Short mmCIF file of C-alpha atoms in Angstrom, two decimals:
data_model
loop_
_atom_site.label_atom_id
_atom_site.label_comp_id
_atom_site.label_asym_id
_atom_site.label_seq_id
_atom_site.Cartn_x
_atom_site.Cartn_y
_atom_site.Cartn_z
CA MET A 1 136.64 124.21 118.67
CA MET A 2 137.23 125.89 121.95
CA ASN A 3 135.07 128.28 123.90
CA GLU A 4 136.22 131.47 125.69
CA ASN A 5 136.81 129.21 129.00
CA TYR A 6 139.14 126.58 126.75
CA THR A 7 136.64 123.86 127.16
CA LYS A 8 135.86 121.43 124.38
CA ILE A 9 132.49 121.52 122.91
CA TYR A 10 131.30 118.11 121.50
CA ASP A 11 128.61 117.50 118.64
CA ASP A 12 126.57 114.77 120.22
CA GLU A 13 123.97 114.68 117.07
CA VAL A 14 125.70 112.14 115.02
CA GLU A 15 124.05 110.43 112.30
CA ILE A 16 123.62 106.82 112.30
CA ASP A 17 125.35 105.05 109.34
CA ILE A 18 122.84 102.72 107.93
CA LYS A 19 125.35 100.31 106.34
CA ASP A 20 127.33 100.08 109.64
CA LEU A 21 124.22 99.17 111.72
CA PHE A 22 123.20 96.78 108.90
CA PHE A 23 126.47 95.03 109.17
CA TYR A 24 126.36 95.36 113.14
CA LEU A 25 123.26 93.27 112.98
CA ILE A 26 124.30 90.78 110.61
CA ARG A 27 127.68 90.15 112.61
CA HIS A 28 124.99 88.61 115.29
CA TRP A 29 123.58 86.17 112.95
CA ARG A 30 124.10 83.34 115.37
CA SER A 31 121.75 84.97 117.77
CA LEU A 32 119.36 85.68 114.91
CA LEU A 33 119.36 81.89 114.20
CA ILE A 34 118.40 81.52 117.89
CA MET A 35 115.78 83.69 117.51
CA ILE A 36 114.50 82.17 114.27
CA VAL A 37 114.40 78.47 116.11
CA LEU A 38 112.78 80.05 119.19
CA GLY A 39 110.20 81.93 117.29
CA ALA A 40 109.27 78.87 115.36
CA LEU A 41 108.86 76.91 118.56
CA LEU A 42 107.10 79.83 119.97
CA GLY A 43 104.29 79.76 116.92
CA GLY A 44 104.40 76.26 116.91
CA GLY A 45 103.45 76.06 120.57
CA ILE A 46 100.74 78.74 120.24
CA TYR A 47 99.14 76.78 117.20
CA VAL A 48 99.17 73.58 119.37
CA VAL A 49 97.74 75.17 122.64
CA LYS A 50 94.97 76.90 120.54
CA LYS A 51 94.36 73.72 118.57
CA THR A 52 93.86 71.65 121.63
CA ALA A 53 91.51 73.92 123.19
CA PHE A 54 89.35 74.27 120.25
CA GLU A 55 89.40 70.04 119.86
CA LYS A 56 88.48 69.72 123.49
CA SER A 57 85.87 72.21 123.00
CA ALA A 58 84.78 70.46 120.07
CA ALA A 59 84.81 67.33 121.73
CA ALA A 60 82.90 68.39 124.74
CA SER A 61 80.09 69.76 122.39
CA THR A 62 80.15 66.59 120.80
CA GLU A 63 79.36 64.79 123.65
CA GLN A 64 76.63 66.84 124.85
CA SER A 65 75.00 66.57 121.57
CA ASN A 66 75.13 62.68 121.31
CA TRP A 67 71.39 62.98 121.88
CA VAL A 68 70.91 64.21 118.35
CA GLU A 69 71.76 60.70 116.79
CA THR A 70 68.73 59.01 118.54
CA TYR A 71 66.16 61.93 118.44
CA GLU A 72 63.36 61.47 116.31
CA VAL A 73 62.09 64.61 114.17
CA SER A 74 59.04 64.52 112.22
CA THR A 75 59.00 64.33 108.58
CA GLU A 76 57.38 67.70 108.30
CA MET A 77 59.53 69.28 110.82
CA LYS A 78 62.51 67.86 109.00
CA SER A 79 61.31 69.40 105.77
CA LYS A 80 60.95 72.79 107.53
CA MET A 81 64.48 72.47 108.72
CA ASP A 82 65.79 71.64 105.25
CA LEU A 83 63.85 74.63 103.67
CA ALA A 84 65.21 76.73 106.34
CA TRP A 85 68.92 75.78 105.82
CA GLN A 86 68.35 76.25 102.10
CA ASN A 87 67.19 79.76 102.53
CA ARG A 88 70.02 80.53 104.89
CA GLN A 89 72.26 79.28 102.44
CA ALA A 90 70.85 81.19 99.58
CA TYR A 91 70.92 84.27 101.87
CA ASN A 92 74.65 84.01 102.41
CA LYS A 93 75.34 83.62 98.76
CA GLN A 94 73.07 86.59 97.70
CA LEU A 95 74.48 88.72 100.39
CA SER A 96 78.04 87.96 99.16
CA TYR A 97 76.92 88.86 95.87
CA ASN A 98 75.36 92.01 96.87
CA GLU A 99 78.48 92.90 98.88
CA ASN A 100 81.06 92.27 96.08
CA SER A 101 79.14 92.97 92.72
CA LEU A 102 80.19 96.03 90.94
CA ILE A 103 76.60 96.46 89.73
CA MET A 104 75.44 96.57 93.17
CA GLN A 105 77.95 99.09 93.95
CA MET A 106 76.98 101.45 91.16
CA ASP A 107 74.65 104.38 90.90
CA ALA A 108 72.29 103.24 88.13
CA GLU A 109 71.46 106.93 87.56
CA HIS A 110 75.07 107.76 86.75
CA VAL A 111 76.68 104.74 84.44
CA TYR A 112 79.09 105.17 81.69
CA ASN A 113 78.31 103.38 78.75
CA GLY A 114 81.10 102.36 76.37
CA LYS A 115 80.33 101.16 72.84
CA LEU A 116 82.57 99.74 70.19
CA LYS A 117 81.19 98.66 66.63
CA TYR A 118 82.46 96.60 63.93
CA TYR A 119 80.76 95.96 60.60
CA VAL A 120 81.81 92.42 59.19
CA ALA A 121 81.10 90.93 55.61
CA ALA A 122 82.79 87.82 54.61
CA GLY A 123 80.24 86.08 52.35
CA ALA A 124 79.46 82.61 53.37
CA SER A 125 81.75 82.83 56.40
CA THR A 126 80.01 86.03 57.93
CA ARG A 127 78.06 83.97 60.33
CA LEU A 128 81.02 82.05 61.86
CA ILE A 129 83.20 85.05 61.96
CA GLY A 130 80.76 86.99 63.69
CA GLU A 131 80.41 83.92 66.40
CA GLN A 132 84.03 84.43 66.69
CA PHE A 133 83.69 87.95 67.55
CA ASN A 134 81.00 87.09 69.64
CA SER A 135 83.29 84.57 71.79
CA LEU A 136 86.01 86.90 72.24
CA LEU A 137 84.42 88.18 75.52
CA ASN A 138 84.91 84.40 77.06
CA ASP A 139 88.67 84.68 77.09
CA PRO A 140 89.67 84.55 80.66
CA ASP A 141 92.77 86.48 79.73
CA LEU A 142 90.74 89.49 78.44
CA THR A 143 88.68 89.46 81.71
CA GLU A 144 91.95 89.78 83.81
CA GLU A 145 92.99 92.67 81.72
CA LEU A 146 89.83 94.46 82.01
CA LYS A 147 90.12 94.05 85.92
CA ASN A 148 93.34 95.66 85.55
CA ALA A 149 92.62 98.43 83.30
CA ALA A 150 89.62 99.29 85.76
CA ASP A 151 91.95 98.88 88.72
CA ALA A 152 89.02 96.76 90.27
CA GLU A 153 89.63 94.45 93.26
CA CYS A 154 87.03 91.79 92.73
CA ASP A 155 86.33 88.33 91.22
CA ALA A 156 86.22 87.75 87.37
CA GLN A 157 82.54 87.08 87.43
CA TYR A 158 81.65 90.64 88.26
CA ILE A 159 83.94 92.06 85.59
CA ARG A 160 82.01 89.81 83.03
CA GLU A 161 78.66 91.37 84.13
CA LEU A 162 79.84 94.85 82.94
CA ILE A 163 80.63 93.85 79.54
CA GLY A 164 78.54 92.37 76.45
CA CYS A 165 78.49 91.67 72.82
CA ASP A 166 75.59 91.97 70.51
CA VAL A 167 75.78 90.42 66.92
CA ASN A 168 72.98 91.95 64.51
CA SER A 169 72.95 90.11 61.07
CA ASP A 170 71.45 90.89 57.74
CA ASN A 171 70.33 87.76 56.05
CA ASP A 172 69.93 87.03 52.34
CA SER A 173 67.19 84.96 51.63
CA SER A 174 67.81 84.18 48.10
CA VAL A 175 70.97 82.27 48.92
CA ASN A 176 70.19 79.13 51.06
CA ILE A 177 72.56 76.81 53.11
CA SER A 178 71.44 73.44 54.11
CA SER A 179 70.85 72.79 57.76
CA ALA A 180 70.43 69.48 59.62
CA GLU A 181 67.63 70.97 61.74
CA ASP A 182 65.30 72.69 59.46
CA GLY A 183 66.64 72.19 55.80
CA THR A 184 67.66 75.65 54.96
CA THR A 185 69.14 78.48 56.52
CA PRO A 186 69.49 81.89 54.93
CA SER A 187 72.84 83.05 54.15
CA THR A 188 74.18 85.93 56.53
CA LYS A 189 75.51 88.73 54.12
CA ASN A 190 77.04 91.06 56.91
CA VAL A 191 76.90 91.28 60.77
CA VAL A 192 77.31 94.35 62.99
CA VAL A 193 79.20 93.52 66.17
CA THR A 194 78.71 95.70 68.95
CA TYR A 195 80.97 95.43 72.38
CA THR A 196 79.42 97.24 75.49
CA VAL A 197 81.25 98.33 78.63
CA ASN A 198 79.45 99.66 81.67
CA TYR A 199 81.13 101.38 84.61
CA PHE A 200 80.76 104.17 86.99
CA ASP A 201 83.94 105.81 86.10
CA GLU A 202 84.68 107.32 82.87
CA ASP A 203 88.34 106.90 82.25
CA ALA A 204 88.43 103.31 83.67
CA CYS A 205 85.58 102.68 81.01
CA GLN A 206 87.50 103.97 78.19
CA LYS A 207 90.48 101.96 79.18
CA MET A 208 88.35 98.67 79.26
CA LEU A 209 87.08 99.62 75.91
CA ASP A 210 90.54 99.95 74.49
CA VAL A 211 91.44 96.63 75.88
CA ILE A 212 88.46 94.99 74.07
CA GLN A 213 89.48 96.99 70.99
CA GLN A 214 93.10 95.81 71.04
CA LYS A 215 91.92 92.13 71.52
CA ALA A 216 89.26 92.55 68.64
CA ASP A 217 91.97 93.88 66.35
CA VAL A 218 94.11 90.98 67.05
CA LEU A 219 91.45 88.53 66.53
CA ASN A 220 90.52 90.17 63.16
CA ASP A 221 94.33 89.99 62.01
CA THR A 222 93.89 86.26 62.83
CA LEU A 223 90.82 85.66 61.22
CA GLN A 224 91.87 87.29 57.96
CA LYS A 225 94.69 84.74 57.69
CA GLU A 226 92.44 81.90 58.56
CA TYR A 227 89.18 82.81 56.33
CA GLY A 228 90.91 84.91 53.57
CA ALA A 229 90.33 88.79 53.12
CA PHE A 230 87.25 89.98 54.08
CA THR A 231 85.85 93.48 55.19
CA CYS A 232 86.11 94.43 58.78
CA ASN A 233 85.53 98.17 59.62
CA GLN A 234 85.35 99.80 62.90
CA LEU A 235 82.13 102.03 62.90
CA GLY A 236 82.92 103.87 66.03
CA SER A 237 83.83 103.81 69.62
CA SER A 238 82.24 106.19 72.38
CA VAL A 239 81.93 106.64 76.01
CA VAL A 240 78.52 108.30 77.12
CA LEU A 241 76.84 109.03 80.64
CA THR A 242 73.73 107.25 80.80
CA VAL A 243 70.68 106.28 83.22
CA SER A 244 70.84 102.42 83.28
CA SER A 245 67.26 101.35 84.04
CA SER A 246 68.43 97.54 83.66
CA TYR A 247 71.13 97.84 86.35
CA LEU A 248 68.34 99.56 88.63
CA SER A 249 65.96 96.89 87.92
CA GLN A 250 68.85 94.29 88.72
CA GLN A 251 69.92 96.11 91.91
CA LYS A 252 65.97 96.06 93.30
CA THR A 253 65.84 92.44 92.51
CA ASN A 254 68.84 91.35 94.13
CA ILE A 255 67.82 93.16 97.32
CA ASP A 256 64.43 91.77 97.21
CA TYR A 257 65.82 88.33 96.90
CA LEU A 258 68.09 88.93 99.84
CA GLN A 259 65.09 90.13 101.94
CA THR A 260 63.11 87.40 100.83
CA TYR A 261 65.69 84.63 101.71
CA ALA A 262 65.98 86.23 105.36
CA ASN A 263 62.23 86.54 105.80
CA ASN A 264 61.91 82.91 104.85
CA PHE A 265 64.44 81.37 107.09
CA ASN A 266 63.55 83.63 109.77
CA SER A 267 60.14 82.51 109.68
CA LEU A 268 60.82 79.07 109.50
CA GLU A 269 63.21 79.19 112.24
CA SER A 270 60.96 80.98 114.65
CA GLY A 271 58.76 78.07 114.44
CA PHE A 272 61.43 75.63 116.12
CA ILE A 273 61.15 75.37 119.73
CA ASP A 274 62.51 73.38 122.55
CA LYS A 275 64.46 70.00 121.45
CA ASP A 276 63.74 71.04 117.58
CA LEU A 277 65.13 74.02 117.88
CA GLU A 278 68.45 72.67 119.71
CA TYR A 279 68.31 69.68 117.00
CA TYR A 280 68.40 72.44 114.41
CA GLN A 281 71.38 74.41 115.54
CA ILE A 282 73.38 71.29 116.38
CA THR A 283 72.92 69.33 113.06
CA TYR A 284 72.90 72.55 110.68
CA LEU A 285 74.01 75.55 112.17
CA ASN A 286 76.97 74.38 114.30
CA LYS A 287 78.05 71.92 111.85
CA GLU A 288 78.73 74.69 109.47
CA VAL A 289 80.84 76.70 112.05
CA THR A 290 82.53 73.77 113.18
CA ALA A 291 83.72 73.01 109.39
CA ILE A 292 84.71 76.89 108.96
CA GLN A 293 86.89 76.76 112.18
CA MET A 294 88.52 73.13 111.36
CA ALA A 295 89.44 74.73 107.82
CA THR A 296 90.74 77.64 109.50
CA PHE A 297 92.99 75.61 111.76
CA SER A 298 94.17 73.41 109.14
CA GLY A 299 95.72 76.41 107.35
CA SER A 300 97.10 78.39 110.39
CA LYS A 301 99.94 76.12 111.45
CA LEU A 302 102.14 78.16 109.03
CA LYS A 303 100.72 81.50 109.81
CA TRP A 304 101.54 80.83 113.64
CA LEU A 305 104.93 79.72 112.80
CA ILE A 306 105.67 82.95 110.92
CA ILE A 307 104.23 85.03 113.24
CA GLY A 308 106.39 83.31 116.02
CA VAL A 309 109.67 84.00 113.94
CA LEU A 310 108.67 87.53 113.05
CA VAL A 311 107.78 88.33 116.60
CA LEU A 312 111.18 87.30 117.95
CA CYS A 313 113.07 88.66 114.92
CA CYS A 314 111.71 92.17 115.46
CA LEU A 315 112.39 91.78 119.14
CA TRP A 316 115.92 90.77 118.23
CA GLY A 317 116.08 93.78 115.86
CA ILE A 318 114.93 96.13 118.42
CA VAL A 319 117.37 95.08 121.22
CA LEU A 320 120.46 95.05 119.09
CA ILE A 321 119.42 98.43 117.72
CA ALA A 322 119.03 99.96 120.96
CA SER A 323 122.38 98.38 122.23
CA TYR A 324 123.92 99.98 118.89
CA VAL A 325 122.63 103.32 119.57
CA LEU A 326 123.53 103.30 123.31
CA ASP A 327 127.02 101.85 122.90
CA LYS A 328 129.46 104.31 124.17
CA HIS A 329 132.40 102.98 121.78
CA ILE A 330 133.66 104.53 118.61
CA LYS A 331 131.31 102.83 115.74
CA THR A 332 132.58 104.60 112.70
CA ILE A 333 135.88 106.50 111.83
CA ASP A 334 133.61 109.48 110.58
CA GLU A 335 132.25 109.76 114.28
CA VAL A 336 135.64 110.87 115.50
CA LYS A 337 135.89 113.65 112.68
CA ILE A 338 132.26 114.65 113.21
CA ARG A 339 131.98 114.71 116.75
CA TYR A 340 135.31 115.93 117.86
CA GLN A 341 136.25 118.04 114.78
CA LEU A 342 139.52 116.18 114.65
CA PRO A 343 141.47 115.56 111.35
CA ILE A 344 142.00 111.69 110.31
CA LEU A 345 145.67 111.63 109.70
CA GLY A 346 145.23 108.01 108.19
CA ILE A 347 143.30 104.59 108.52
CA LEU A 348 145.10 101.49 109.31
CA HIS A 349 143.59 98.04 108.81
CA VAL A 350 144.30 95.66 111.46
CA LYS A 351 143.71 92.01 110.30
CA LYS A 352 141.89 89.94 112.74
CA ALA A 353 141.84 86.03 112.26
CA ARG A 354 138.23 85.37 111.31
CA LYS A 355 137.09 82.56 109.15
CA GLY A 356 133.76 81.00 107.72
CA ILE A 357 130.79 83.26 107.56
CA ASP A 358 132.30 85.94 110.12
CA GLY A 359 135.32 86.28 107.90
CA PHE A 360 132.99 86.37 104.77
CA ILE A 361 130.87 89.30 106.42
CA GLU A 362 134.05 91.25 107.18
CA ASN A 363 135.27 90.78 103.74
CA VAL A 364 131.94 91.97 102.38
CA TYR A 365 131.95 95.05 104.85
CA GLN A 366 135.51 96.15 104.21
CA SER A 367 135.31 95.96 100.19
CA GLY A 368 134.68 99.33 98.90
CA ASN A 369 133.74 100.60 102.26
CA ILE A 370 137.06 102.32 103.55
CA ARG A 371 140.21 103.25 101.97
CA PHE A 372 143.18 102.22 104.12
CA GLU A 373 146.65 103.74 104.35
CA THR A 374 150.14 102.26 104.52
CA ILE A 375 152.38 102.80 107.47
CA ASP A 376 154.83 104.61 105.28
CA TYR A 377 152.00 107.07 103.97
CA ILE A 378 151.04 107.84 107.56
CA ALA A 379 154.43 108.49 108.72
CA GLU A 380 155.10 110.77 105.77
CA THR A 381 152.00 112.60 106.46
CA ILE A 382 153.11 113.24 110.05
CA SER A 383 156.36 114.49 108.78
CA LEU A 384 154.82 116.93 106.72
CA ILE A 385 152.81 118.27 109.40
CA GLY A 386 156.00 120.18 110.28
CA VAL A 387 156.34 119.23 113.84
CA LYS A 388 159.74 118.12 115.30
CA GLN A 389 158.37 115.74 118.31
CA VAL A 390 155.03 114.08 118.14
CA MET A 391 153.64 111.79 120.73
CA LEU A 392 151.07 108.79 119.66
CA CYS A 393 148.62 108.29 122.58
CA CYS A 394 147.26 104.71 122.51
CA GLU A 395 145.65 102.29 124.96
CA ASP A 396 145.00 98.60 125.36
CA LEU A 397 145.95 97.71 121.85
CA ASN A 398 146.08 94.00 120.64
CA THR A 399 149.24 92.39 119.39
CA GLU A 400 148.86 93.03 115.68
CA ALA A 401 147.71 96.81 116.35
CA ALA A 402 150.58 97.27 118.81
CA ARG A 403 152.88 95.89 116.01
CA GLU A 404 151.52 98.34 113.55
CA ILE A 405 151.84 101.32 115.46
CA GLY A 406 155.57 100.35 116.70
CA LYS A 407 156.39 100.33 112.82
CA LEU A 408 155.75 104.17 112.78
CA GLU A 409 158.19 104.72 115.76
CA THR A 410 160.74 102.73 113.82
CA ILE A 411 160.08 104.79 110.58
CA CYS A 412 159.78 108.35 112.07
CA SER A 413 162.30 109.26 114.61
CA SER A 414 160.24 112.21 115.79
CA ILE A 415 157.46 109.99 116.93
CA THR A 416 157.05 108.63 120.42
CA ILE A 417 154.53 106.16 121.58
CA ALA A 418 152.63 106.52 125.11
CA ARG A 419 149.43 106.05 126.93
CA TYR A 420 146.63 108.22 126.78
CA VAL A 421 147.57 111.54 128.80
CA ASP A 422 144.48 111.18 131.30
CA ARG A 423 145.69 107.72 132.69
CA ASP A 424 149.52 108.35 132.87
CA THR A 425 151.23 111.13 134.44
CA ALA A 426 154.66 110.41 132.88
CA ALA A 427 152.68 110.43 129.54
CA LEU A 428 151.23 113.83 130.64
CA GLU A 429 154.71 115.19 131.43
CA LYS A 430 156.24 113.95 128.18
CA ALA A 431 153.36 115.34 126.03
CA LYS A 432 153.84 118.79 127.77
CA SER A 433 157.45 118.84 125.82
CA MET A 434 156.03 117.78 122.79
CA ASP A 435 155.02 119.64 119.65
CA GLY A 436 151.41 117.94 119.93
CA ILE A 437 149.91 114.57 120.18
CA ILE A 438 148.10 112.16 117.85
CA PHE A 439 145.21 109.72 119.34
CA VAL A 440 145.29 106.38 118.33
CA VAL A 441 141.60 105.20 118.32
CA GLU A 442 140.28 101.71 117.46
CA LYS A 443 136.87 101.14 116.12
CA GLU A 444 134.53 99.45 118.34
CA LYS A 445 137.02 99.27 121.29
CA THR A 446 137.90 102.93 122.10
CA MET A 447 135.14 104.79 124.14
CA TYR A 448 134.12 108.29 123.62
CA THR A 449 134.89 108.96 127.49
CA ASP A 450 138.55 108.06 126.39
CA ILE A 451 139.07 110.64 124.11
CA GLU A 452 136.99 113.06 125.66
CA ARG A 453 138.96 112.83 129.12
CA SER A 454 142.15 113.26 127.10
CA LEU A 455 140.81 116.17 125.43
CA GLU A 456 140.13 117.95 128.33
CA VAL A 457 143.43 117.17 130.00
CA CYS A 458 145.09 118.64 126.71
CA SER A 459 142.85 121.82 126.92
CA LEU A 460 143.84 122.48 130.69
CA GLN A 461 147.77 121.77 130.22
CA GLY A 462 147.90 123.64 126.60
CA ILE A 463 148.74 120.34 124.65
CA ASP A 464 148.10 120.68 121.02
CA VAL A 465 146.06 117.79 119.68
CA ILE A 466 147.02 117.22 115.97
CA GLY A 467 144.52 114.73 115.08
CA VAL A 468 143.84 111.15 114.99
CA ILE A 469 145.20 107.77 113.55
CA ALA A 470 142.03 105.34 113.12
CA LEU A 471 142.41 101.47 113.52
CA ASN A 472 139.77 99.53 111.90
#
């Protein structure tokens, strides 16, 4: 497209081809391997430095605390230290529970209570079947399914706190079954099994209740086959909003426990002074911290190796992507068509001697990516344009590419091959006498400036640019 001053307007906003960029990165696989090795060395080096510094610090601390081995603590003081340590441990455990327990996170005045009831009557087997229904909640798979249904991120123990099962039995005293403990036990005529679920979200509570119902129905089918046919009817299923006084009581109790443990160890530790206090810190407190740090270091080697590799691989990717974006060479054939609004008359595939991994990458890239034309097809396309004399402008072609382009001149007598018109005055003079010129561009070799300078010269000299033949 030309403006009024016959000057070319170029479209610089060319979209990046993600597939081409990906293969551009993959072609640099050698440098990627080097970055992976260097990253592993970097991460390993950081790990060694940090671990060495920690071990030196621990060794210095040990040397400074050697006196502890010979220091004599009174029996009474030792008992107080043990008690303070036990209360501190209990405090940490209680704190973890208070922070992670779902019950502690609930509003006790706004709890959804779900109930699912079954009536079971199986004669002499009723009691055993009732126990089977009761033990259903002990299934670890059920706990995991309930956790997923509630979309809760917590340990299984906190899910088990939210569910329950109550088995109410109706005994028949007229029929007795001998028992090893008290001689006779009344036979159970029937039982009512009630499953309960408590949660702070109504939909989640219903989903959890549905999971239990599915498991109970499967269990019922199994027991029907094992014990023979018996009566098992679902009495009802409901989810209602309630005020849970028991949860409110549990919350207050756990908070009181936490405060009590804190008061206990603070009171006891405040009585440790001078050498006794230092002894307590080294023997009890520092030992736990050191153990935690050592456990952390023992599992951090792989972490630092991964961090080192990721950091250098990211750096490698950033540098190559920046190089790709800033590169002034033609990256894709579509760039020529979009950037300069020139038609692509044909695409020739120039074979390059690449073997091994490089050859495999190129084969994968070429397969289904670009449709190539034959020399005869391109020659026929040029002849159909309807021009008598055409000049092909090309520059610095390799042997294989020059051979392919030379075939066009042999096949079609109207074609003349010359250099780019901005570089050769003889080519420029010859182009003036032609009906038009065709640029030969090679991917990743021809630069934007090569085409742009030639287009400017053609604009000034009134030379018609017919299109482009691309070498890939």
